[in-house]
Coordinates of C-alpha atoms in Angstrom, one line a residue:
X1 CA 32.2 8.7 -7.0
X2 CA 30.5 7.3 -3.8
X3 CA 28.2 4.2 -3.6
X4 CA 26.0 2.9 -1.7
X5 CA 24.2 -0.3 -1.4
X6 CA 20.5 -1.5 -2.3
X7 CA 18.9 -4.5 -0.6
X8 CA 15.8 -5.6 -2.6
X9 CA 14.1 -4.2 -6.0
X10 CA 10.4 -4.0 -4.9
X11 CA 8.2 -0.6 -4.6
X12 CA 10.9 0.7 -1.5
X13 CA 14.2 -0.7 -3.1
X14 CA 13.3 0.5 -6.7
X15 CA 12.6 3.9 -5.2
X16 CA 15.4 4.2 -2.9
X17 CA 17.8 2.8 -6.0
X18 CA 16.4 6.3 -8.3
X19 CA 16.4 8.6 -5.8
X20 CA 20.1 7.7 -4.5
X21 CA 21.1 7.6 -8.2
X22 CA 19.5 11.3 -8.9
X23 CA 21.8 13.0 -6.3
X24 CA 24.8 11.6 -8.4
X25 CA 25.8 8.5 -6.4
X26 CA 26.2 5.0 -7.6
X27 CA 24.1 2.3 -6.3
X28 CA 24.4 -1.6 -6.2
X29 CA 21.0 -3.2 -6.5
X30 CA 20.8 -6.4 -4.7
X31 CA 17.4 -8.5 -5.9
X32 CA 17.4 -12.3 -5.4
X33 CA 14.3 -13.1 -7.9
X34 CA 14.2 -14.6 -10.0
X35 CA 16.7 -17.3 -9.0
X36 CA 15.1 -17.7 -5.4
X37 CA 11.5 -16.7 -5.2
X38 CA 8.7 -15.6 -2.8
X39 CA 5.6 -17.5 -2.2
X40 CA 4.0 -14.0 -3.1
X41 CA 5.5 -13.4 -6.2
X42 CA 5.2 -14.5 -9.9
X43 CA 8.2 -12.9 -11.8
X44 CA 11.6 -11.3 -11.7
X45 CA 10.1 -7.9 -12.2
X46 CA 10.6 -4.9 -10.1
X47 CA 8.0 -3.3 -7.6
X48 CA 6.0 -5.9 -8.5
X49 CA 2.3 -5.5 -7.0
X50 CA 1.4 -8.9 -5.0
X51 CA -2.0 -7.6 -3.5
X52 CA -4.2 -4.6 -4.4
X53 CA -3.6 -2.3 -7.8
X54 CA -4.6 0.5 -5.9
X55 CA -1.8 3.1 -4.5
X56 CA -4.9 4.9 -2.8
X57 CA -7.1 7.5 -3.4
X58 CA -6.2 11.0 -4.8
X59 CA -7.1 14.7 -4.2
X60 CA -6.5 17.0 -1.4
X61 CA -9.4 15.2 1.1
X62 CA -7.7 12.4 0.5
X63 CA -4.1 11.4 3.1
X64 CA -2.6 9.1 -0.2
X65 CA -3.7 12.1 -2.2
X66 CA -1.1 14.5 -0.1
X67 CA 1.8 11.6 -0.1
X68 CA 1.5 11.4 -4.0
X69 CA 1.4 14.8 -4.5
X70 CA 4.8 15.5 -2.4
X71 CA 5.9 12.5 -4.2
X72 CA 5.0 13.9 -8.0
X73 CA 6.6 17.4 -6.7
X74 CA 10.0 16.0 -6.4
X75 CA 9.9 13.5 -9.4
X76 CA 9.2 10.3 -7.4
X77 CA 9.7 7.5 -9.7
X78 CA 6.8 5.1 -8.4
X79 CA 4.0 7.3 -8.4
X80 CA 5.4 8.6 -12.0
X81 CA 5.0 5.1 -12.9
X82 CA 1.6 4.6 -11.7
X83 CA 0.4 8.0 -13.6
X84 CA 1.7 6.4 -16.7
X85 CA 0.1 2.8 -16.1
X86 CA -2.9 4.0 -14.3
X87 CA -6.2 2.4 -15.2
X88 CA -9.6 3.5 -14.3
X89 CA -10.6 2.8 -10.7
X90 CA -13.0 6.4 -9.8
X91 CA -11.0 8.4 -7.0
X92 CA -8.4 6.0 -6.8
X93 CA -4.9 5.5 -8.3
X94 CA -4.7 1.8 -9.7
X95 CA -2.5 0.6 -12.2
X96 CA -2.1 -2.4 -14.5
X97 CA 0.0 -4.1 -12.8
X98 CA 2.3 -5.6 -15.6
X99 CA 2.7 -2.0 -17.4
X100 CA 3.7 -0.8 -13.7
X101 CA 6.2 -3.5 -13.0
X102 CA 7.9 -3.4 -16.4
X103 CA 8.3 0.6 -16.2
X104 CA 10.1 0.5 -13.2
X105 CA 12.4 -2.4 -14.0
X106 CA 12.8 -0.9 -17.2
X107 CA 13.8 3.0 -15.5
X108 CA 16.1 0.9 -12.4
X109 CA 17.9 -1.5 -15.0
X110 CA 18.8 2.0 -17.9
X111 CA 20.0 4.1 -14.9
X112 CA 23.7 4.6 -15.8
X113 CA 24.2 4.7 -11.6
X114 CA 22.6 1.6 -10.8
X115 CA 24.2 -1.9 -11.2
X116 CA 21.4 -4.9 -10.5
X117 CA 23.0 -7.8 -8.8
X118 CA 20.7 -10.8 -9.1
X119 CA 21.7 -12.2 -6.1
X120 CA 20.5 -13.2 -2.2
X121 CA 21.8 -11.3 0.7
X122 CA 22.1 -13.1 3.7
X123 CA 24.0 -10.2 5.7
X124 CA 24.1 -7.1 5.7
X125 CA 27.2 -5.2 4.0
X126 CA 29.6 -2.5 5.3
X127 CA 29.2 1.0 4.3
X128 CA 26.1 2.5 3.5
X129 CA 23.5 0.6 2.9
X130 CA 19.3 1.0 2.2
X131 CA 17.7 -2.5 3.1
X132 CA 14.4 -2.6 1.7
X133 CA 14.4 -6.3 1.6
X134 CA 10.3 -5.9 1.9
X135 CA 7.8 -8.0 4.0
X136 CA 9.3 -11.3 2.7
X137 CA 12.6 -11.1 3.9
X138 CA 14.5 -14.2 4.0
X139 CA 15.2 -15.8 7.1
X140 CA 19.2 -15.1 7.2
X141 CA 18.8 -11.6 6.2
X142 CA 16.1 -11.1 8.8
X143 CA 18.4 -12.7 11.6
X144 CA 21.1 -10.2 11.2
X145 CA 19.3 -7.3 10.7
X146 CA 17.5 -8.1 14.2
X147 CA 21.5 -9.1 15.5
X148 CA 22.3 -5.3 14.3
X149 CA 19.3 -3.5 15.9
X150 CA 19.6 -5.7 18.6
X151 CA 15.6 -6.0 18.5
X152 CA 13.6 -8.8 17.8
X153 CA 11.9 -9.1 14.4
X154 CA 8.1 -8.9 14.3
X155 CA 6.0 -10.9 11.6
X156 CA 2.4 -10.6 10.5
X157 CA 0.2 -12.3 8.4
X158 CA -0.8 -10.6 4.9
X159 CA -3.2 -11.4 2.0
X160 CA -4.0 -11.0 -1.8
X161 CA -7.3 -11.1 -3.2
X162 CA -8.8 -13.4 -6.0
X163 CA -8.5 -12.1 -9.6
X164 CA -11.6 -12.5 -12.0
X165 CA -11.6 -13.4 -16.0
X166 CA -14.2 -10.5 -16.8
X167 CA -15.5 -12.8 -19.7
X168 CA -17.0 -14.7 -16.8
X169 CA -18.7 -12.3 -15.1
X170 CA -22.8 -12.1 -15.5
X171 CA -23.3 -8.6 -16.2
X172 CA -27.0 -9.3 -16.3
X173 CA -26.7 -9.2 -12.8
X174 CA -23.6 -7.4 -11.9
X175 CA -23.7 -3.4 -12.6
X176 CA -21.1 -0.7 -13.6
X177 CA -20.8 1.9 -11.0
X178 CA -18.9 3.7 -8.4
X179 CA -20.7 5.1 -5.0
X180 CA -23.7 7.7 -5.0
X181 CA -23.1 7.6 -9.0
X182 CA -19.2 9.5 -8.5
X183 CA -18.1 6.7 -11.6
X184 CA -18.3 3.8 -13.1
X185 CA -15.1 1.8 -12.8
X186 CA -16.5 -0.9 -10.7
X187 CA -18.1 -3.9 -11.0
X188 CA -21.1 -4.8 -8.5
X189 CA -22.0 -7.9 -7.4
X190 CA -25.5 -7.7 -5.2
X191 CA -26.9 -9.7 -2.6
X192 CA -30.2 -10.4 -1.6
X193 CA -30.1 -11.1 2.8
X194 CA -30.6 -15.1 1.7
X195 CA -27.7 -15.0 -0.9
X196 CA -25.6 -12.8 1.9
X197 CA -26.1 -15.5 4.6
X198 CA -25.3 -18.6 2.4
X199 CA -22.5 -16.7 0.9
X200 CA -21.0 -16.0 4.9
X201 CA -22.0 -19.5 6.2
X202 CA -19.7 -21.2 3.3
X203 CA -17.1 -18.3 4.5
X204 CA -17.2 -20.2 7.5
X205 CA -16.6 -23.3 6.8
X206 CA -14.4 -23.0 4.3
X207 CA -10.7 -24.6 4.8
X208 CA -7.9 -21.7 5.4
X209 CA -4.4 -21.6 5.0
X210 CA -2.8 -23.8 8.3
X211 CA 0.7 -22.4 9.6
X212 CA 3.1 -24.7 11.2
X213 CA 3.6 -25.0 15.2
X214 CA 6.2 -22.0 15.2
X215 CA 4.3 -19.3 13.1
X216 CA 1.7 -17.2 15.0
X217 CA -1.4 -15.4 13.0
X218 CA -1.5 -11.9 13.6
X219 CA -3.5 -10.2 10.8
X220 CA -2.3 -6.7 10.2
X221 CA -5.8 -5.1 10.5
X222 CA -5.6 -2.8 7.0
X223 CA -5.3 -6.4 4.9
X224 CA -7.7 -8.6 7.2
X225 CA -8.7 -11.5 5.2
X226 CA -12.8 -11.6 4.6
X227 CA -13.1 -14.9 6.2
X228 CA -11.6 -12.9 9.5
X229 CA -13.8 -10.3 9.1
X230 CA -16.5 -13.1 8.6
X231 CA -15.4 -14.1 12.4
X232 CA -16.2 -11.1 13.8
X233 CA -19.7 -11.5 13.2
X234 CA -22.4 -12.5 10.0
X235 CA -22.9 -8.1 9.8
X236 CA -19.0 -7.7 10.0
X237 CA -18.2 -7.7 6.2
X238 CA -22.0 -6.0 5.4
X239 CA -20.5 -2.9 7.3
X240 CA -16.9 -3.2 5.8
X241 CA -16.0 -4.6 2.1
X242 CA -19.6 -5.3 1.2
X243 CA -21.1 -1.9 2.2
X244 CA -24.2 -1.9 0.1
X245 CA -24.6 2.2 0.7
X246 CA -24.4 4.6 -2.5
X247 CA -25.2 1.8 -4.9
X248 CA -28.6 1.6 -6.4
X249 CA -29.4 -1.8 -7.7
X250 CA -30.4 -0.7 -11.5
X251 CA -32.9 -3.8 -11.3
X252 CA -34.5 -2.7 -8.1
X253 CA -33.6 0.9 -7.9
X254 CA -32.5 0.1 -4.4
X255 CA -30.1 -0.7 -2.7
X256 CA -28.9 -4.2 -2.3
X257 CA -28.8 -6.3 1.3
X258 CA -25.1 -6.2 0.2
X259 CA -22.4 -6.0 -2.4
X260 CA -19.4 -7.8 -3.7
X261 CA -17.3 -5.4 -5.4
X262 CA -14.4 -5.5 -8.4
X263 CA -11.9 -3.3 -9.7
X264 CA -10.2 -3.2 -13.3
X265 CA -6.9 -5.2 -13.0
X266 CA -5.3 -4.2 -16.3
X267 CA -5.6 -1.9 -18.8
X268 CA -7.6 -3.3 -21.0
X269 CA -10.1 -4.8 -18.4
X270 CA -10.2 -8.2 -19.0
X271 CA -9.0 -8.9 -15.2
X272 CA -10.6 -7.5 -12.4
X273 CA -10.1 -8.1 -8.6
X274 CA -12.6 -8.3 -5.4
X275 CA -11.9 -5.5 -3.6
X276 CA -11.6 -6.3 0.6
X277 CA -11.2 -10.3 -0.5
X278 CA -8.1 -10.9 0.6
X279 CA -8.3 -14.3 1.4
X280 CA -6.2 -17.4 2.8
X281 CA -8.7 -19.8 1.7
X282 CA -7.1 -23.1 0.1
X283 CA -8.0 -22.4 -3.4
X284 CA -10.3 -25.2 -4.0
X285 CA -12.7 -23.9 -1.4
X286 CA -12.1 -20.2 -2.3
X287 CA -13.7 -21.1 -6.1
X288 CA -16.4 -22.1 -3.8
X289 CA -17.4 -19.5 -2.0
X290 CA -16.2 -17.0 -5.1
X291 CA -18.9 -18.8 -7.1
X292 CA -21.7 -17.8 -4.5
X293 CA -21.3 -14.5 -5.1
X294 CA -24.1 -13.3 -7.4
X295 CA -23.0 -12.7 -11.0
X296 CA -19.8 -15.3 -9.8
X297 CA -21.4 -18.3 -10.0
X298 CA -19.3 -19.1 -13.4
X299 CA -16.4 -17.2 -12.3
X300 CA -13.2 -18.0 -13.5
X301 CA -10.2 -17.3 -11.2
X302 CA -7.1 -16.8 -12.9
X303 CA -4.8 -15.6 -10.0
X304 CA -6.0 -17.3 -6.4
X305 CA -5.5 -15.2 -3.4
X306 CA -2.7 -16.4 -1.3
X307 CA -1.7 -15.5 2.2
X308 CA 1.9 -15.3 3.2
X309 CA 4.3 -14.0 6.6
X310 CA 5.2 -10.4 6.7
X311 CA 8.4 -9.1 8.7
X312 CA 8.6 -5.6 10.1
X313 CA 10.9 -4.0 12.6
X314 CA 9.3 -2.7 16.0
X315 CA 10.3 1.0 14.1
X316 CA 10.0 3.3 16.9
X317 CA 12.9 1.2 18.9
X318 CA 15.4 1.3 16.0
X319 CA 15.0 3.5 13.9
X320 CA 15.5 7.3 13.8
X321 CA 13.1 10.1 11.6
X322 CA 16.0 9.9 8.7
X323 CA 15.1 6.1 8.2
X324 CA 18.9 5.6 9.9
X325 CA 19.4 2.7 12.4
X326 CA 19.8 4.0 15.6
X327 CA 22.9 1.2 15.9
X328 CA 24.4 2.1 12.9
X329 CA 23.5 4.9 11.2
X330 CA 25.1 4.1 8.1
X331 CA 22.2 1.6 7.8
X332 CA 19.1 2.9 6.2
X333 CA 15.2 0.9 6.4
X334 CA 12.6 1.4 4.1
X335 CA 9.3 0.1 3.2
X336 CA 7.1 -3.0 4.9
X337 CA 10.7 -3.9 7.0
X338 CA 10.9 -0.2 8.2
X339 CA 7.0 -0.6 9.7
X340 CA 5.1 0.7 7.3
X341 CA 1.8 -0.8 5.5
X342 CA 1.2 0.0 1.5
X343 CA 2.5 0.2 -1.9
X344 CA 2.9 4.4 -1.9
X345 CA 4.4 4.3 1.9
X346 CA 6.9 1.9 1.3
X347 CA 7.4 4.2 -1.9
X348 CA 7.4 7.1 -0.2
X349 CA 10.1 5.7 2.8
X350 CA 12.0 3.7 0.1
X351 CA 12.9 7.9 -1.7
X352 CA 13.4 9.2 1.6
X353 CA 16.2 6.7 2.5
X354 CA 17.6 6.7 -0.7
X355 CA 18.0 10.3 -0.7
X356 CA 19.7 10.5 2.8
X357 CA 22.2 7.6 2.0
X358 CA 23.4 9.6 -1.3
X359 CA 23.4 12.8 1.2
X360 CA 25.5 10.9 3.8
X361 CA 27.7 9.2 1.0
X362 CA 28.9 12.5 0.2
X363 CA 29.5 13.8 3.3
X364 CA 25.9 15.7 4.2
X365 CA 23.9 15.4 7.2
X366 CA 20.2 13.4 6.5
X367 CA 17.5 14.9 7.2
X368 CA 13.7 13.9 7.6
X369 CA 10.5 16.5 6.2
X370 CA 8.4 19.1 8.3
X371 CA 5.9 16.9 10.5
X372 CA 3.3 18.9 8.9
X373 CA 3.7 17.1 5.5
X374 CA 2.3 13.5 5.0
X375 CA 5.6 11.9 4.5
X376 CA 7.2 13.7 7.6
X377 CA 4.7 12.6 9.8
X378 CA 4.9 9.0 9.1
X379 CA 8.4 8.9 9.5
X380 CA 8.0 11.0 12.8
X381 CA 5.4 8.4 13.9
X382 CA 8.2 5.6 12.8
X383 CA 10.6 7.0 15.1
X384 CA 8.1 7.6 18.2
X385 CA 5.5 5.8 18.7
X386 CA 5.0 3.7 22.1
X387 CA 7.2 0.4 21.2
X388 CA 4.7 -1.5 22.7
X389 CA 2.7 -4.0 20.6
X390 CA 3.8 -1.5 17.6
X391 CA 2.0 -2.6 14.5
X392 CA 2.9 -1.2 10.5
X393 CA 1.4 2.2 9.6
X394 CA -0.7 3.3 6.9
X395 CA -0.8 7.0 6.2
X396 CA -3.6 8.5 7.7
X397 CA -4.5 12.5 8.7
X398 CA -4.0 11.9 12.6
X399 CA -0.5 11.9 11.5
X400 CA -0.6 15.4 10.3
X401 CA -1.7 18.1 13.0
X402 CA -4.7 20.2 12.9
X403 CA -4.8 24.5 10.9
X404 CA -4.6 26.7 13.7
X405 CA -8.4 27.8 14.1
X406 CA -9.4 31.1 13.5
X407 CA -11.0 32.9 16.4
X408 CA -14.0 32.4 17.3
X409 CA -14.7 29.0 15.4
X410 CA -14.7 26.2 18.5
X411 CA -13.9 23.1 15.7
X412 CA -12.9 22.3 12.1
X413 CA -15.7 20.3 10.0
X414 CA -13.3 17.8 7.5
X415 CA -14.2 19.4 4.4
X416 CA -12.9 22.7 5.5
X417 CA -9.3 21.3 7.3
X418 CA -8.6 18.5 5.0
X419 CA -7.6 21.1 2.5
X420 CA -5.9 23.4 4.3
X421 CA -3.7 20.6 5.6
X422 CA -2.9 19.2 2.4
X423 CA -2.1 22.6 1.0
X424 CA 0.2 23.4 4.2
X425 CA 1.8 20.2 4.4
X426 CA 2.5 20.0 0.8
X427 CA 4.1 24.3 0.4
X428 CA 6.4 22.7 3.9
X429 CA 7.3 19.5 1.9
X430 CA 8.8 21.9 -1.1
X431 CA 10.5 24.3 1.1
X432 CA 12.1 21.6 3.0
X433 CA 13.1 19.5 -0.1
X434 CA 14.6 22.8 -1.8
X435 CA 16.8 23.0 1.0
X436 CA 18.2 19.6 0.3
X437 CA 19.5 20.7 -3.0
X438 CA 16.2 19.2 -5.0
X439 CA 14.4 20.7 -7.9
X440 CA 10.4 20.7 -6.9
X441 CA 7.2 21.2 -8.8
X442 CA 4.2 22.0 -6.8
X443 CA 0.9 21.7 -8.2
X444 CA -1.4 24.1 -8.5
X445 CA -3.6 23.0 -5.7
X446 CA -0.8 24.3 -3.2
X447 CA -0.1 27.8 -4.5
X448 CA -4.3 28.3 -4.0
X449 CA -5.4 30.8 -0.9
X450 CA -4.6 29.5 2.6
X451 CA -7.7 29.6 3.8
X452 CA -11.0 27.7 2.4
X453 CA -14.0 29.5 2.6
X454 CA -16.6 28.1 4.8
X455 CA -19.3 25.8 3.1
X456 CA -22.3 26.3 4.8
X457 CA -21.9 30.5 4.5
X458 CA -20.9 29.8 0.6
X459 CA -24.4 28.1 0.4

């Protein structure tokens, strides 16, 4: 039966392990936690989430909503895992984190295909092999990866946000709600302009994380820490993360100067996080300016947010659409290493790899989906975009091109494409994925009429 190898069990290795496994092939697992650990993570768990709880928002407006629908269509095992651990969060999928984690260690360690090796690797292996060794790769795996590609390795600087006992939270002056009244799965914490400008002035000050001589700060711009956002101007976060709009102050019937909001953490909601606070403050100081936030001041903090080095690949000089190493192309990258940014893309890369190294193990050709679907065109944008100053890649629409337009219309509005796109995108992503031998489920939203009808002339 062939094999291939597994480099690394977090959201891309666990993925890539299942979907290799699926097609039939064996797979050795390679995870060095918990004997060596990251200054990230907290257990030996797999796909464990060391920032946000959120794998982005769903529905068909939304670009994470069109990668987790092609990922539920072809049985992708992260965001089944996240639909079974999901908590409430409005629009958004979030998950308790812990539930998450131990279903996916618990579906990687019972596959009958996969072998976990709790080991390092410091080289990489002969034969076919996935490395999805994640954004904390060690040093000596790191080294000859960039020896193989022949390409320098790339690092930025990432960060978690505080988590919050909910006990401790004044709900006499925090509210449940979600924007212009869509839910109520978030906390609010509101600001009068005085409260905002103490609250940013201690941001300020406040002692951050010092990196030695040899490590340069480059922030990846879709996890800035608040206190860099703070250095962009006093307004900065008031326009960002603390975006008072759509929330009416239920004590004022207004709304606030600004807001400081949570979202559930686990199931049962005793933990909730700041959402946009990822921080690098040292932790004493963080309590500090945590406690300034109204309905914080007696905030208990039971995980600190920590900052820590990322390492990515400069993708579009190494790698190919397949996820193959243009230097050896029985090599396979997936996930934060591979240049991508978030949970559900490093998912998303980590089942495409796996799925090409089974196909190449058994003598196929890879192959990489239809630009037109949300997964194709990331790994398209991988493959080609300008090398130059390359940073990692959230999914967004610009990846995806634009309906036709019918004649006589000069533009598309958003409401009216967004749909279309996801539709089209997601009927291309089945076709293509039934020609690679895999059984697909499309949801109902794809099998609905190509075209939207216009919402102005349907009133």
């Amino acid at each position: 039966m062939p094999e291939i190898t597994v480099i690394g069990a977090g959201l891309a290795g666990s993925e890539a392990a299942l979907s290799a496994a699926s097609q039939g092939v064996r797979v050795r697992l390679y995870e060095m936690r918990p004997h060596r650990m990251t200054p990230a993570h907290r257990s030996g768990d797999f796909a464990e989430l060391v920032c946000s709880t959120s794998l982005g928002g769903e529905g068909e407006m939304q670009s994470k909503g069109m990668l987790q629908a092609e990922l539920r269509s072809v049985g992708g095992a992260i965001v089944g895992a996240a639909d079974e651990s999901r908590v409430p969060a409005g629009n958004a999928l979030a998950v308790d984190r812990d539930a998450f984690s131990a279903r996916v260690t618990e579906r990687v360690r019972s596959h009958p295909l996969i072998t976990v090796v709790e080991e390092e690797v410091q080289q990489v292996p002969e034969g076919i092999c996935v490395i999805a060794s994640g954004p904390l790769t060690s040093d000596a795996l790191a080294e000859d990866v960039a020896r193989l590609t022949g390409s320098e390795r790339l690092s930025f600087y990432d960060a978690a946000a505080p988590v919050i006992d909910a006990a401790s939270i004044d709900m006499s002056v925090a509210w449940r709600a979600g924007r212009y009244d869509q839910s109520a799965d978030y906390i609010n914490c509101p600001f009068t302009k005085e409260e905002y400008l103490r609250f940013i002035g201690a941001l300020e000050t406040a002692r951050t994380h010092t990196p030695h001589d040899w490590e340069k700060l480059e922030f990846f711009e879709g996890c800035m820490p608040i206190e860099e956002i703070a250095r962009r101007g006093p307004d900065t976060p008031r326009f960002g993360p603390m975006s008072p709009k759509g929330l009416d102050d239920p004590r004022t019937g207004r709304w606030p100067y600004a807001v400081a909001q949570l979202r559930q953490e686990d199931a049962e909601g005793r933990m909730w996080s700041l959402v946009g606070f990822q921080t690098g403050l040292k932790w004493g100081d963080q309590k500090d300016v945590v406690q300034l936030i109204p309905g914080l001041e007696n905030a208990e903090i039971v995980r600190y947010g920590v900052m820590h080095r990322n390492t990515y690949l400069n993708a579009p000089a190494v790698l190919q659409e397949t996820l193959q190493l243009r230097a050896d192309p029985q090599k396979f990258v997936a996930g934060v290493l591979a240049g991508t940014e978030g949970y559900l893309e490093s998912a998303a890369t980590g089942w495409l790899a796996g799925l090409n190294a089974a196909r190449l193990a058994q003598g196929l050709a890879p192959s990489a989906p239809p630009h037109t679907s949300m997964l194709g065109g990331l790994v398209h944008y991988l493959a080609s975009a300008n090398p130059g100053g390359f940073q990692p890649m959230n999914v967004n629409w610009a990846l995806v091109p634009d309906p036709e337009l019918p004649a006589g219309k000069r533009k598309w509005g958003k409401r009216e494409k967004r749909p279309l796109m996801f539709r089209a995108g997601l009927q291309d992503f089945g076709t293509w994925a039934e020609t690679q031998g895999l059984a697909v489920t499309l949801p109902a939203a794809a099998q609905a009429p190509e075209q939207m009808p216009d919402p102005v002339a349907a009133g």
